[in-house]
Coordinates of C-alpha atoms and ligand atoms in Angstrom, one line a residue:
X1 CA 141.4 -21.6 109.4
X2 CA 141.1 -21.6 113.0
X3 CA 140.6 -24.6 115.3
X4 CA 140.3 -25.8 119.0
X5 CA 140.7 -28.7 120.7
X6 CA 137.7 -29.4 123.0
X7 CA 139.4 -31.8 125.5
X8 CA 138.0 -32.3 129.4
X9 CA 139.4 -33.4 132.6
X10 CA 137.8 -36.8 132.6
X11 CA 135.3 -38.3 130.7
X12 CA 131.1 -37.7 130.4
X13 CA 132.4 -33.6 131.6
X14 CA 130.2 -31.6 129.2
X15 CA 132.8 -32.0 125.9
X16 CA 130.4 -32.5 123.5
X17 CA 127.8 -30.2 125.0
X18 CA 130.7 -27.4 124.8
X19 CA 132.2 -28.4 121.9
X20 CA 128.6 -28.4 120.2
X21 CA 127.2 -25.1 121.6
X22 CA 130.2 -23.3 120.6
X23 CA 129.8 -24.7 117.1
X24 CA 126.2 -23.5 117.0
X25 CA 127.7 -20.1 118.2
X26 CA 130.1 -20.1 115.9
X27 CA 127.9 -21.0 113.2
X28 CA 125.1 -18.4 114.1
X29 CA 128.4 -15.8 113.8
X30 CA 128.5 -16.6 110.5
X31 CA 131.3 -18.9 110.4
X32 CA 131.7 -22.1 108.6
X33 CA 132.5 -24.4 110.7
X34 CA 133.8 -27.9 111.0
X35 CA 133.6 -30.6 113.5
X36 CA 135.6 -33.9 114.0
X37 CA 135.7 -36.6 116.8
X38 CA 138.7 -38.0 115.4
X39 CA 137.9 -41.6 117.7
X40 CA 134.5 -42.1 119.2
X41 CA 134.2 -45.6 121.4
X42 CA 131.0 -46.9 122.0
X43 CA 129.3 -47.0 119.3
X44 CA 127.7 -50.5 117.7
X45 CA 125.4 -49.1 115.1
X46 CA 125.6 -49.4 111.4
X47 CA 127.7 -48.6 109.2
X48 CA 127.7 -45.5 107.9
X49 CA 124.9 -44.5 110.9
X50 CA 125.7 -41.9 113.7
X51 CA 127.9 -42.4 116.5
X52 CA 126.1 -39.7 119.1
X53 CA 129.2 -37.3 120.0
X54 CA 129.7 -36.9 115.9
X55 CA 126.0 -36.5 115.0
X56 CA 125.6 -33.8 118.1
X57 CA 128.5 -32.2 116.8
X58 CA 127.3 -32.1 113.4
X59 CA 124.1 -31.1 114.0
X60 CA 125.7 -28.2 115.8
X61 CA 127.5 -27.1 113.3
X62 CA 125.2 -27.6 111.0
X63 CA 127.8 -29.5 108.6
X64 CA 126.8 -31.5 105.8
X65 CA 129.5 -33.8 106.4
X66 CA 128.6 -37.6 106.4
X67 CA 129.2 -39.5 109.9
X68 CA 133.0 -41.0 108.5
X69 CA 134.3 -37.8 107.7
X70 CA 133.2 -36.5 111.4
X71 CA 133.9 -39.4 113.2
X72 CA 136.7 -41.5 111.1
X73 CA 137.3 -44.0 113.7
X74 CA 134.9 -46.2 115.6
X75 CA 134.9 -48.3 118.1
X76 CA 131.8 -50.8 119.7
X77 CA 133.7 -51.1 123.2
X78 CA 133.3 -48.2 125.3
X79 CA 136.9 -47.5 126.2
X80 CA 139.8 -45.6 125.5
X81 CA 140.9 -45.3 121.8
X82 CA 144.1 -47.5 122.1
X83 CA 142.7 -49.7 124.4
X84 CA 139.7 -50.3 122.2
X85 CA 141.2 -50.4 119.2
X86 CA 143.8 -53.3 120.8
X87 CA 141.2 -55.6 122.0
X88 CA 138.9 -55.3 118.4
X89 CA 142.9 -56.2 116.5
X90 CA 141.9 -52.8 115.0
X91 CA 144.5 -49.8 114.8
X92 CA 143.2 -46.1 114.9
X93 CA 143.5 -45.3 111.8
X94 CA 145.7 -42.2 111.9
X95 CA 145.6 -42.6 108.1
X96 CA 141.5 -41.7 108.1
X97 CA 142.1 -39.4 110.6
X98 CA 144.4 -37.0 108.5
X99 CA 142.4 -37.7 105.6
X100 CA 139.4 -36.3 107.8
X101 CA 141.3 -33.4 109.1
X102 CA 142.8 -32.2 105.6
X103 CA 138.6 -32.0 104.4
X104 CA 138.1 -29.1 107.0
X105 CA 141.1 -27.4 106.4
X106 CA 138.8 -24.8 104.1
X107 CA 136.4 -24.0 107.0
X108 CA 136.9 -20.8 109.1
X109 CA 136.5 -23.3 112.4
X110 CA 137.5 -26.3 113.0
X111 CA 136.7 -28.3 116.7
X112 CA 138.4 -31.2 117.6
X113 CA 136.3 -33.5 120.6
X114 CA 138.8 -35.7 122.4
X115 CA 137.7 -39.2 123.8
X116 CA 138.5 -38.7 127.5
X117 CA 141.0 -36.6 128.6
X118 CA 144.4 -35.4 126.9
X119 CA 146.6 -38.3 128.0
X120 CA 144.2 -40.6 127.0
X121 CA 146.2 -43.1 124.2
X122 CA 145.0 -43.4 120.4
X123 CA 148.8 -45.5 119.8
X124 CA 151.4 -46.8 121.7
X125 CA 152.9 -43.4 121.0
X126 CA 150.1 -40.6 120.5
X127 CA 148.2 -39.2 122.8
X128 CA 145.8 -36.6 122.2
X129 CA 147.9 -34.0 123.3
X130 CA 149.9 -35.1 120.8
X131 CA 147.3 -34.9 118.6
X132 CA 147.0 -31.3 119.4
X133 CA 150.5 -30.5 118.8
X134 CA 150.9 -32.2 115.4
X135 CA 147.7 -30.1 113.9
X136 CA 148.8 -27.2 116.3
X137 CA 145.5 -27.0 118.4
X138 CA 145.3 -24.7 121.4
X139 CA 143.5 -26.3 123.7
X140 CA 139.9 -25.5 125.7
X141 CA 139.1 -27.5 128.6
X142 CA 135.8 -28.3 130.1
X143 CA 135.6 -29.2 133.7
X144 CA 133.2 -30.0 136.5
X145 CA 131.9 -27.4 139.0
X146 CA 132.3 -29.1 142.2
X147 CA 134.6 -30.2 144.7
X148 CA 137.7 -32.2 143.0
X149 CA 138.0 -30.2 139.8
X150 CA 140.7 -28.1 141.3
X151 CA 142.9 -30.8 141.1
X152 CA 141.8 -32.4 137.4
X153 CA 141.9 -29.0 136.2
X154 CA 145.4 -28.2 137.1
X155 CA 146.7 -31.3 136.3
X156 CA 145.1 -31.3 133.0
X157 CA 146.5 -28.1 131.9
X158 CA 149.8 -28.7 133.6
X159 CA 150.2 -31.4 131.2
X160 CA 148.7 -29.3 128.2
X161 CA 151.9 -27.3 128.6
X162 CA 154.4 -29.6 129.1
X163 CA 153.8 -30.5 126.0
X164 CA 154.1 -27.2 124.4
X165 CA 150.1 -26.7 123.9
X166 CA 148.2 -23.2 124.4
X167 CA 145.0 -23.7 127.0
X168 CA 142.4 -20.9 125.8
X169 CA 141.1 -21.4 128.8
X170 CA 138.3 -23.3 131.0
X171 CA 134.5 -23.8 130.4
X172 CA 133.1 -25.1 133.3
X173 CA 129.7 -27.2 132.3
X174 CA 127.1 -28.3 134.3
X175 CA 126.7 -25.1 136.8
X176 CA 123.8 -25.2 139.7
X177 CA 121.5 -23.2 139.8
X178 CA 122.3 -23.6 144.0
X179 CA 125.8 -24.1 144.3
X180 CA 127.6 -25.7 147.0
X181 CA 130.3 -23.4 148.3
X182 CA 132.9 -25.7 146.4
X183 CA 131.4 -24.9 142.9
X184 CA 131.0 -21.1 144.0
X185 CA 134.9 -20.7 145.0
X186 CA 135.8 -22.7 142.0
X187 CA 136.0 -20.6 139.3
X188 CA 138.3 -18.2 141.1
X189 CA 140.6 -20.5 142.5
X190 CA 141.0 -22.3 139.1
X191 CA 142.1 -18.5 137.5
X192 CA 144.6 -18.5 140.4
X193 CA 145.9 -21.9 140.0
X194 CA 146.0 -22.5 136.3
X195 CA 146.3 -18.7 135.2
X196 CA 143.8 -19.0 132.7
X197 CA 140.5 -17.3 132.3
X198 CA 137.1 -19.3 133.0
X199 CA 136.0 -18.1 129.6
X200 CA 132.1 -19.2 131.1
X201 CA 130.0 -21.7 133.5
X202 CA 127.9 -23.3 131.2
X203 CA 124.4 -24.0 133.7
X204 CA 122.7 -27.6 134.6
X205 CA 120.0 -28.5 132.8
X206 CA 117.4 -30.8 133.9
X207 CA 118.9 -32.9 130.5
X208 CA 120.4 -32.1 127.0
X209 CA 119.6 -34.4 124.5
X210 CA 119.8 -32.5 121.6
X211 CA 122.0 -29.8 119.8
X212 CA 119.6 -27.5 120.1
X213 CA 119.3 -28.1 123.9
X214 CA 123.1 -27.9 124.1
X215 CA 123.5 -25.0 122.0
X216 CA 121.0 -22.6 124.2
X217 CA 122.6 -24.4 127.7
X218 CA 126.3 -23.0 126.2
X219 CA 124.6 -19.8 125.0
X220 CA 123.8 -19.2 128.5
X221 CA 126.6 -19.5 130.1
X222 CA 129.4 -19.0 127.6
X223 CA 129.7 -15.7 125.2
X224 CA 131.1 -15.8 122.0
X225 CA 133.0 -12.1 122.2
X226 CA 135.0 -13.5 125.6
X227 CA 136.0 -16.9 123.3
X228 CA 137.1 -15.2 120.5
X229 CA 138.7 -11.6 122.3
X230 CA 140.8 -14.7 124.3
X231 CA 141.2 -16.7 121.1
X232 CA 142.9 -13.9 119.5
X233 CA 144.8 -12.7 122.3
X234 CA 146.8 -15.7 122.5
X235 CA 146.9 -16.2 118.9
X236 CA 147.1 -12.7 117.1
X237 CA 147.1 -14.2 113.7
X238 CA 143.5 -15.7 114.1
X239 CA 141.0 -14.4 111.7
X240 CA 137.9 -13.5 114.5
X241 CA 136.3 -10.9 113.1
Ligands
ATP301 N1 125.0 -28.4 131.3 C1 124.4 -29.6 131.4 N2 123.2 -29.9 131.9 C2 122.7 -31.1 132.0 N3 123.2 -32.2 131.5 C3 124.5 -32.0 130.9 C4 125.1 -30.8 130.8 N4 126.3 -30.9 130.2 C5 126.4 -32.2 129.9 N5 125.3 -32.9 130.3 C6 125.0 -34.3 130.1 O1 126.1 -35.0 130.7 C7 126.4 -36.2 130.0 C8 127.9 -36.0 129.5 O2 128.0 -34.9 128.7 P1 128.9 -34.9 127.4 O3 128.4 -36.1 126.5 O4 128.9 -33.6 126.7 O5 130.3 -35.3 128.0 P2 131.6 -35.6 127.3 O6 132.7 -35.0 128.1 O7 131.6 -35.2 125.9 O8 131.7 -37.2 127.4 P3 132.5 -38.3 126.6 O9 133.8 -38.4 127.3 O10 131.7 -39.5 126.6 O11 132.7 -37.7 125.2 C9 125.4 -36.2 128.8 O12 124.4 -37.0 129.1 C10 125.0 -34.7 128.7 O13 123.7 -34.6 128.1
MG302 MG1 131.7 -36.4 124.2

């Protein structure tokens, strides 16, 4: 099995619309894949209805997963896991998310959506990055095109690999069709800065509301051969063919 974590350098960056289009990819491919939003804050509805990150996802993938196996964990308040799941008197439950992870390990993908960014808290003593590092997820990170990402980039996967993760690299999402000289140096000075590639610049859209709209948004501006040659450069013992 092979598997990704789809993290971002801030929140509302283009995870899901990456994470989702690459699943669609993936799945197109061939591949069986899985998806899982291990916490998704936010959501109010039902239960047993669909948080939005999860259901994109899954509609992506085109699992037939139901919504508590993709996203084990919910919260109403739209904040970070831990700080959710304090004010609700509700621990993540670490024990659902295994449970949820162990169900995919049959597919040929898995992708993991963070909430937020990599240091964002599910505990008082895992973060996603350690997330990552207990299931042994290399990590992709999406980031913003314009000025500032230089910065959240670099930091982000400065902090990737302090804790021992692999970064597969940078998607940036959200691309101009005009861009400012900021988002035209970008992509360069990222490669320079983080050596990693910018696997692809996934363009703006007017909106993306649905998993189809995401998955032909990603198909433009991210290839599935770059993802996968770079997937399997870094780890050899990946099944990609
Ligand atoms: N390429 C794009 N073109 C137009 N809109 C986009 C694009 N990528 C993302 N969006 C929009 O930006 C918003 C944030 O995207 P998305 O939900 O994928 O971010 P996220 O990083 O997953 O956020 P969260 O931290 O809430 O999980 C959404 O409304 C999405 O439809
Ligand atoms: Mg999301």
């Amino acid at each position: 099995m092979n598997a990704l974590l789809v993290t971002g350098t801030d929140t509302g960056v283009g995870k899901t619309v990456v994470a989702a289009g690459l699943a669609r990819l993936l799945w197109e491919a061939g591949y069986r894949v899985g998806v899982l939003k291990p916490v998704e804050t936010g959501w109010d509805g039902p239960r047993g209805s669909w948080p939005p990150d999860a259901q994109m996802l899954a509609q992506a993938a085109r699992v037939e997963d139901l919504p508590e196996h993709v996203a084990p964990c919910v919260y109403a308040e739209p904040l970070a896991p831990l700080v959710a799941a304090r004010r609700a008197g509700q621990p993540v439950a670490l024990d659902r998310i295994e449970a949820a992870w162990e169900r995919l390990q049959d597919r040929d993908w898995v992708l993991v959506e963070t909430a937020g960014g990599l240091s964002v808290p599910l505990t008082d003593t895992l973060d996603y990055a350690g997330l990552a590092a207990r299931w042994k997820l290399p990590v992709l990170v999406v980031a913003r095109p314009g000025l500032g990402t230089l910065n959240h980039t670099f930091l982000t996967i400065h902090y990737a690999r302090s804790c021992g993760l692999t970064v597969i690299g940078v998607v940036i999402c959200g691309y101009p069709a005009q861009p400012d000289l900021a988002a035209q140096t970008n992509p360069a000075m990222i490669e320079e800065m983080c050596r990693t590639p910018v696997l692809g610049c996934v363009p703006q859209r007017p909106t993306i509301t649905s998993a189809e709209e995401a998955a032909a948004a990603v198909a433009q501006g991210l290839h599935l051969k770059t993802f996968l040659a770079r997937y399997q450069e870094l780890l050899p013992q990946a099944m990609c063919s």
